[in-house]
mmCIF file of C-alpha atoms in Angstrom:
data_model
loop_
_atom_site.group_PDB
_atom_site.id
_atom_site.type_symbol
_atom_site.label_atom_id
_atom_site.label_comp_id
_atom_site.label_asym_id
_atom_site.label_seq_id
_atom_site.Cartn_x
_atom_site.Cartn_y
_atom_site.Cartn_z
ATOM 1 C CA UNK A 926 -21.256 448.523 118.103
ATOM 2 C CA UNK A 927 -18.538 449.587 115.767
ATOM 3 C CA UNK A 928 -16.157 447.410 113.297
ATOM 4 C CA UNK A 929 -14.055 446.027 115.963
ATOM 5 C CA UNK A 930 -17.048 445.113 118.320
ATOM 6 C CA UNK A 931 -16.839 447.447 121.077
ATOM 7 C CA UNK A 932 -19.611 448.589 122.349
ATOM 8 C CA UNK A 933 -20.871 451.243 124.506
ATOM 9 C CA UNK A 934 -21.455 449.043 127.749
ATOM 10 C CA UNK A 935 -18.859 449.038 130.293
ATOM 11 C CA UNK A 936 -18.423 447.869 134.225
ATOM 12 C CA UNK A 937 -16.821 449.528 137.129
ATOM 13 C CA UNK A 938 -14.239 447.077 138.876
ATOM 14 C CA UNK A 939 -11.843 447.677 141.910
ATOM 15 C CA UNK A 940 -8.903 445.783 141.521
ATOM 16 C CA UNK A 941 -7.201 443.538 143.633
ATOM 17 C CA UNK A 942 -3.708 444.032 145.878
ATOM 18 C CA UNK A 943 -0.505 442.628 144.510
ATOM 19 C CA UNK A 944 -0.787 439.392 146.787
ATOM 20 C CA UNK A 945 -4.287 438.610 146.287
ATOM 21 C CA UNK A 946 -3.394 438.964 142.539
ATOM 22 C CA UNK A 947 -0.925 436.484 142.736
ATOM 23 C CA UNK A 948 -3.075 433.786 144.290
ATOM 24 C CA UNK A 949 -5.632 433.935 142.147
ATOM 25 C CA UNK A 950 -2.870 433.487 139.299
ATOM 26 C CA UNK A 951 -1.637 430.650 141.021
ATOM 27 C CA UNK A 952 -4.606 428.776 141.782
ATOM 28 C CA UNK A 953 -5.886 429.270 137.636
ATOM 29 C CA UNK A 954 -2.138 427.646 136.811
ATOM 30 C CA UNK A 955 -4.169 424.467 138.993
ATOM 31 C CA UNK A 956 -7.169 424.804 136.622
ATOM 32 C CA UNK A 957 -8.022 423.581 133.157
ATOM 33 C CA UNK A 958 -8.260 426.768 131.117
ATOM 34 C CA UNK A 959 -11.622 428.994 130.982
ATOM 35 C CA UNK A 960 -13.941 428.351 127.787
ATOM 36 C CA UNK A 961 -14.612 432.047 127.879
ATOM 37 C CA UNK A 962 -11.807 434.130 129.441
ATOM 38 C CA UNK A 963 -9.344 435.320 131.736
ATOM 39 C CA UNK A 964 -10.165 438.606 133.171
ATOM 40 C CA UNK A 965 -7.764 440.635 135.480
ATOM 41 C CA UNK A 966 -8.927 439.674 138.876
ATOM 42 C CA UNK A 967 -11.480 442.126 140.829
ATOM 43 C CA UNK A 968 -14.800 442.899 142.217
ATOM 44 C CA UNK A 969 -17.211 444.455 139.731
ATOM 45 C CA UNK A 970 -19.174 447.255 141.074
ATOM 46 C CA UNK A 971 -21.585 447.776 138.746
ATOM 47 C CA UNK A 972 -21.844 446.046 135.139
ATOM 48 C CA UNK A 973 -24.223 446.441 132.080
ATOM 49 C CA UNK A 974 -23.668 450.395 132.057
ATOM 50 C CA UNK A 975 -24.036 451.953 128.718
ATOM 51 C CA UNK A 976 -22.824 455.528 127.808
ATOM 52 C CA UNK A 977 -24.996 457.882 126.730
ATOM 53 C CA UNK A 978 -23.398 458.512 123.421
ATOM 54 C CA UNK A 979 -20.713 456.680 121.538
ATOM 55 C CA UNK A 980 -17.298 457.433 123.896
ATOM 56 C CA UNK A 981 -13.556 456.666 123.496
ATOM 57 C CA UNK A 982 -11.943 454.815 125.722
ATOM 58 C CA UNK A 983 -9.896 458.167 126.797
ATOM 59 C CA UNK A 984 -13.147 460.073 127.039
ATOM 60 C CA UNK A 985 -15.118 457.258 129.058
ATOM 61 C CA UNK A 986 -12.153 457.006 131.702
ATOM 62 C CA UNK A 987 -12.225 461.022 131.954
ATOM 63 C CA UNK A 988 -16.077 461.118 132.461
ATOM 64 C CA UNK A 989 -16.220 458.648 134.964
ATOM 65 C CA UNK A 990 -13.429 459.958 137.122
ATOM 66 C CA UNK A 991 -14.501 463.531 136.581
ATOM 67 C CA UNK A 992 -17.975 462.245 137.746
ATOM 68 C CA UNK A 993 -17.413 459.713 140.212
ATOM 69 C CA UNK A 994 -14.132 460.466 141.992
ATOM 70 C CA UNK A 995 -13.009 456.903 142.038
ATOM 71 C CA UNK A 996 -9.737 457.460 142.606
ATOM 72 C CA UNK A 997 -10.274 460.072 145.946
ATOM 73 C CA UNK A 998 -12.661 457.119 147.030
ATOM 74 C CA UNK A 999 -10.296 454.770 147.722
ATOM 75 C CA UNK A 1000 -9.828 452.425 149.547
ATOM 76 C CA UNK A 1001 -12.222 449.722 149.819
ATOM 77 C CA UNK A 1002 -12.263 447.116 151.567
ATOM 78 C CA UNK A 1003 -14.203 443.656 151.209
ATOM 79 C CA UNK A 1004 -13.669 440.046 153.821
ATOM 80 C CA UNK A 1005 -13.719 436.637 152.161
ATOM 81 C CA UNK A 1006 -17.196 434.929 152.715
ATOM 82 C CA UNK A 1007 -15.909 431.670 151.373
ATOM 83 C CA UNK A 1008 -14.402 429.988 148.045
ATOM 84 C CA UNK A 1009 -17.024 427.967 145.978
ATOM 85 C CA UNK A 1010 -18.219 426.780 142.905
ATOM 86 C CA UNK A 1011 -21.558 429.028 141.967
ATOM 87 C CA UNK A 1012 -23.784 429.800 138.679
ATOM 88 C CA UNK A 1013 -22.586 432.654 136.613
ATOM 89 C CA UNK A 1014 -25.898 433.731 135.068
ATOM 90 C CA UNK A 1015 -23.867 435.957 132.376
ATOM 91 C CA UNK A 1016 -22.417 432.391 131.128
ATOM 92 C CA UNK A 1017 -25.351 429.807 132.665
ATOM 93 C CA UNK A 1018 -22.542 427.793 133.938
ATOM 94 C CA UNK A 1019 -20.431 427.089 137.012
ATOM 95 C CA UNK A 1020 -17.490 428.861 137.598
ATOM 96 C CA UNK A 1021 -14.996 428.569 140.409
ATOM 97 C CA UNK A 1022 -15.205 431.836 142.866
ATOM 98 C CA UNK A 1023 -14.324 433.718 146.300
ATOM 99 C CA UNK A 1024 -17.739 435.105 147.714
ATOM 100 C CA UNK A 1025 -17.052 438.190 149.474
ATOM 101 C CA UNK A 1026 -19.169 440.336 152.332
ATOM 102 C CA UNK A 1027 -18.639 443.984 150.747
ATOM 103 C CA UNK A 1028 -17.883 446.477 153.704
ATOM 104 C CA UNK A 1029 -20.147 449.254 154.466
ATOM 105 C CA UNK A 1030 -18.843 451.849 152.395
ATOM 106 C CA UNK A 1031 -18.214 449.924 149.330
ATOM 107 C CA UNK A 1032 -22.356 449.383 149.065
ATOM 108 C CA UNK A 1033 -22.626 452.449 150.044
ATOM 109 C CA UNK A 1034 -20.285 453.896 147.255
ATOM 110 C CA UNK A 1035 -22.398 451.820 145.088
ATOM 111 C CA UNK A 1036 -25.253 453.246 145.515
ATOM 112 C CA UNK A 1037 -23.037 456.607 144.671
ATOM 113 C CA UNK A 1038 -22.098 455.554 141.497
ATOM 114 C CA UNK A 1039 -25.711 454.204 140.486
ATOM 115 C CA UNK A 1040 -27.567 457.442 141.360
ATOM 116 C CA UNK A 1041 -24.689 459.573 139.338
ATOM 117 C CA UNK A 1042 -24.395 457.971 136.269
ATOM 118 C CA UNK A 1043 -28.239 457.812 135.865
ATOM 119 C CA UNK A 1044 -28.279 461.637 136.684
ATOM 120 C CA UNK A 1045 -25.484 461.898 133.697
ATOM 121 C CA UNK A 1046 -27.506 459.731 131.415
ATOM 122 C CA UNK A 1047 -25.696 456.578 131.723
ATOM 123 C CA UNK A 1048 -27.985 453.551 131.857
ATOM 124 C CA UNK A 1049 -27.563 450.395 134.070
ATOM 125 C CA UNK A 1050 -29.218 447.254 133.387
ATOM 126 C CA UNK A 1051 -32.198 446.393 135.887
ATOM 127 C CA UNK A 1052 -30.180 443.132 137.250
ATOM 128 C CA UNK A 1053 -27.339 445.457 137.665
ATOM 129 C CA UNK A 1054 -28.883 447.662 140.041
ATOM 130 C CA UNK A 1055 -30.943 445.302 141.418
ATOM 131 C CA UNK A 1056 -28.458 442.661 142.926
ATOM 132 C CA UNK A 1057 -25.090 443.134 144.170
ATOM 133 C CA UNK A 1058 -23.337 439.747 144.915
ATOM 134 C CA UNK A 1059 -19.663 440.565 145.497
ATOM 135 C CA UNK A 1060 -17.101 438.047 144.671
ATOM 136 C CA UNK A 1061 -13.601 437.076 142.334
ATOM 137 C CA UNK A 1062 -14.104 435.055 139.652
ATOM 138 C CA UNK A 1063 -11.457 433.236 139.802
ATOM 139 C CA UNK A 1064 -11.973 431.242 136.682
ATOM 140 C CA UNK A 1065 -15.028 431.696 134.356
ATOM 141 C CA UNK A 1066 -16.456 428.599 133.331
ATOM 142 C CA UNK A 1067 -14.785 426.383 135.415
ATOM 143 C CA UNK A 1068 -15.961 424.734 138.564
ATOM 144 C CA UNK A 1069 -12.999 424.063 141.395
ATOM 145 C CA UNK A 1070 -10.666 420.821 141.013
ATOM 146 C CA UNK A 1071 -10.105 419.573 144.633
ATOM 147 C CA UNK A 1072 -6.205 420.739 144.506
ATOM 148 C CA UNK A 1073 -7.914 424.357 143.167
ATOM 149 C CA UNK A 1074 -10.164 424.767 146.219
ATOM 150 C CA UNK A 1075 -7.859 423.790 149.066
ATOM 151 C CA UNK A 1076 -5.121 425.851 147.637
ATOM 152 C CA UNK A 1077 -8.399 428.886 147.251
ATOM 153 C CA UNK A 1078 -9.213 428.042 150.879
ATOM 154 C CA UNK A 1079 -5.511 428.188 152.031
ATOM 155 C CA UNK A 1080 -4.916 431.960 150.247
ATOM 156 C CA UNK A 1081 -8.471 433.112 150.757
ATOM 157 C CA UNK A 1082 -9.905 431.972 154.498
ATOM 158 C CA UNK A 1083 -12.851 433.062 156.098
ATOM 159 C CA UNK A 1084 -12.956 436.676 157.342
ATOM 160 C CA UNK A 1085 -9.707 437.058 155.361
ATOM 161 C CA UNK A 1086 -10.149 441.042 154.469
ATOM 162 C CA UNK A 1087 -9.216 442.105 151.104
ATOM 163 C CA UNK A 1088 -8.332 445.589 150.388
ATOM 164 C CA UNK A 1089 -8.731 447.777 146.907
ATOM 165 C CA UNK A 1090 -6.835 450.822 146.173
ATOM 166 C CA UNK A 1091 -7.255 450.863 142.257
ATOM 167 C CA UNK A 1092 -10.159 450.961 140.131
ATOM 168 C CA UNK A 1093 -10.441 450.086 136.343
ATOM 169 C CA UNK A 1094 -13.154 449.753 133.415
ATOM 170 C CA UNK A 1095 -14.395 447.002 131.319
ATOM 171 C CA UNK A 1096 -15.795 447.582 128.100
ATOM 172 C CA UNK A 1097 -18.054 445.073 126.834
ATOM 173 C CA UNK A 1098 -17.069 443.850 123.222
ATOM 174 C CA UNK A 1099 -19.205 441.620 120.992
ATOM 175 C CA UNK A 1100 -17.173 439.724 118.156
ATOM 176 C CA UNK A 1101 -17.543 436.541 116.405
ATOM 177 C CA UNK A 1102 -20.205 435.674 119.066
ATOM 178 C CA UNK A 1103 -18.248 435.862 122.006
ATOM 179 C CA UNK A 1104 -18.463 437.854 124.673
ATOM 180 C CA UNK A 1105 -15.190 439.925 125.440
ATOM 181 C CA UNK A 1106 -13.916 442.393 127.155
ATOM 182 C CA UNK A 1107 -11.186 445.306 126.839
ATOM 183 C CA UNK A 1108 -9.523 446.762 130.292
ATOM 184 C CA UNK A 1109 -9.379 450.565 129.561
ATOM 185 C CA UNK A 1110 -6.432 451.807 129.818
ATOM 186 C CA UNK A 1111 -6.038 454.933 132.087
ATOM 187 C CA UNK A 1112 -6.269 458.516 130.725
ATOM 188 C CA UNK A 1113 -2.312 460.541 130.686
#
């Protein structure tokens, strides 16, 4: 970890369209606000990876497009399961969410990225590439208010499919005892 807490763990995410973007903003505006964060809203592919050696941001977002062709691999697509209240183990408390079924090729593209980054020296946590439970957080921390989850249930029904045609990284960052993270900006 270096001064300003970054570290060298990072997740893969797949971002969401414009209008799925917006609802999610929306229904947080009917939320109290998250004890831990905000993050952009996605669908994390794989989480707890840590480079091999100490990377910059530019280098990291070159290595893992040079390796994993994220961008030619796109899209992906995803259909809602249902909105709901579940345990995030990363925080041990319940946060407001939309469960999704991942499609076909986005577990298999998965899989992809797991077996290359371990060939390139990258590690992956165990409970990374052990369990794969696709979803949008929609606020961290914080269960659904009744106004929340209708308006959730309205923009995000069952079988609803969700589409992702942009990919970014999160890199994990330690400071003051929290738990943050930076979105990568991509390479020129």
């Amino acid at each position: 970890m270096n001064q300003s807490g970054l570290t060298s763990e990072f997740s893969i995410c797949l971002t969401l369209d414009h209008k799925a973007t917006q609802d999610v903003g929306t229904i947080r505006q009917a939320l109290p606000p998250s004890p831990y964060r905000d993050d952009p809203p996605h669908v994390t592919l794989l989480r707890t990876i840590k480079t091999p050696v100490p990377m910059s941001d530019t280098d990291l977002w070159q290595d893992m497009e040079r390796l994993l062709t994220l961008s030619k691999n796109l899209p992906l697509t995803a259909t809602v399961h249902k909105p709901a209240n579940s345990l995030d183990p990363l925080f041990r408390w319940c946060s407001s969410r939309v469960l999704l079924h991942a499609s076909p090729e986005i577990k298999s593209y998965r899989k992809h990225i797991l077996r290359t980054l371990q060939a390139n020296n990258y590690s992956v946590g165990i409970v990374s590439r052990l369990t794969f439970f696709p979803h949008i957080s929609v606020r961290l921390g914080v269960s659904y208010t009744k106004k929340a989850k209708t308006m959730a249930e309205r923009s995000f029904s069952p079988e609803t499919k969700l589409i992702f045609n942009e990919w970014i990284i999160l890199r994990d960052i330690k400071k003051d005892g929290k738990y943050l993270v930076k979105k990568v900006a991509k390479s020129p």
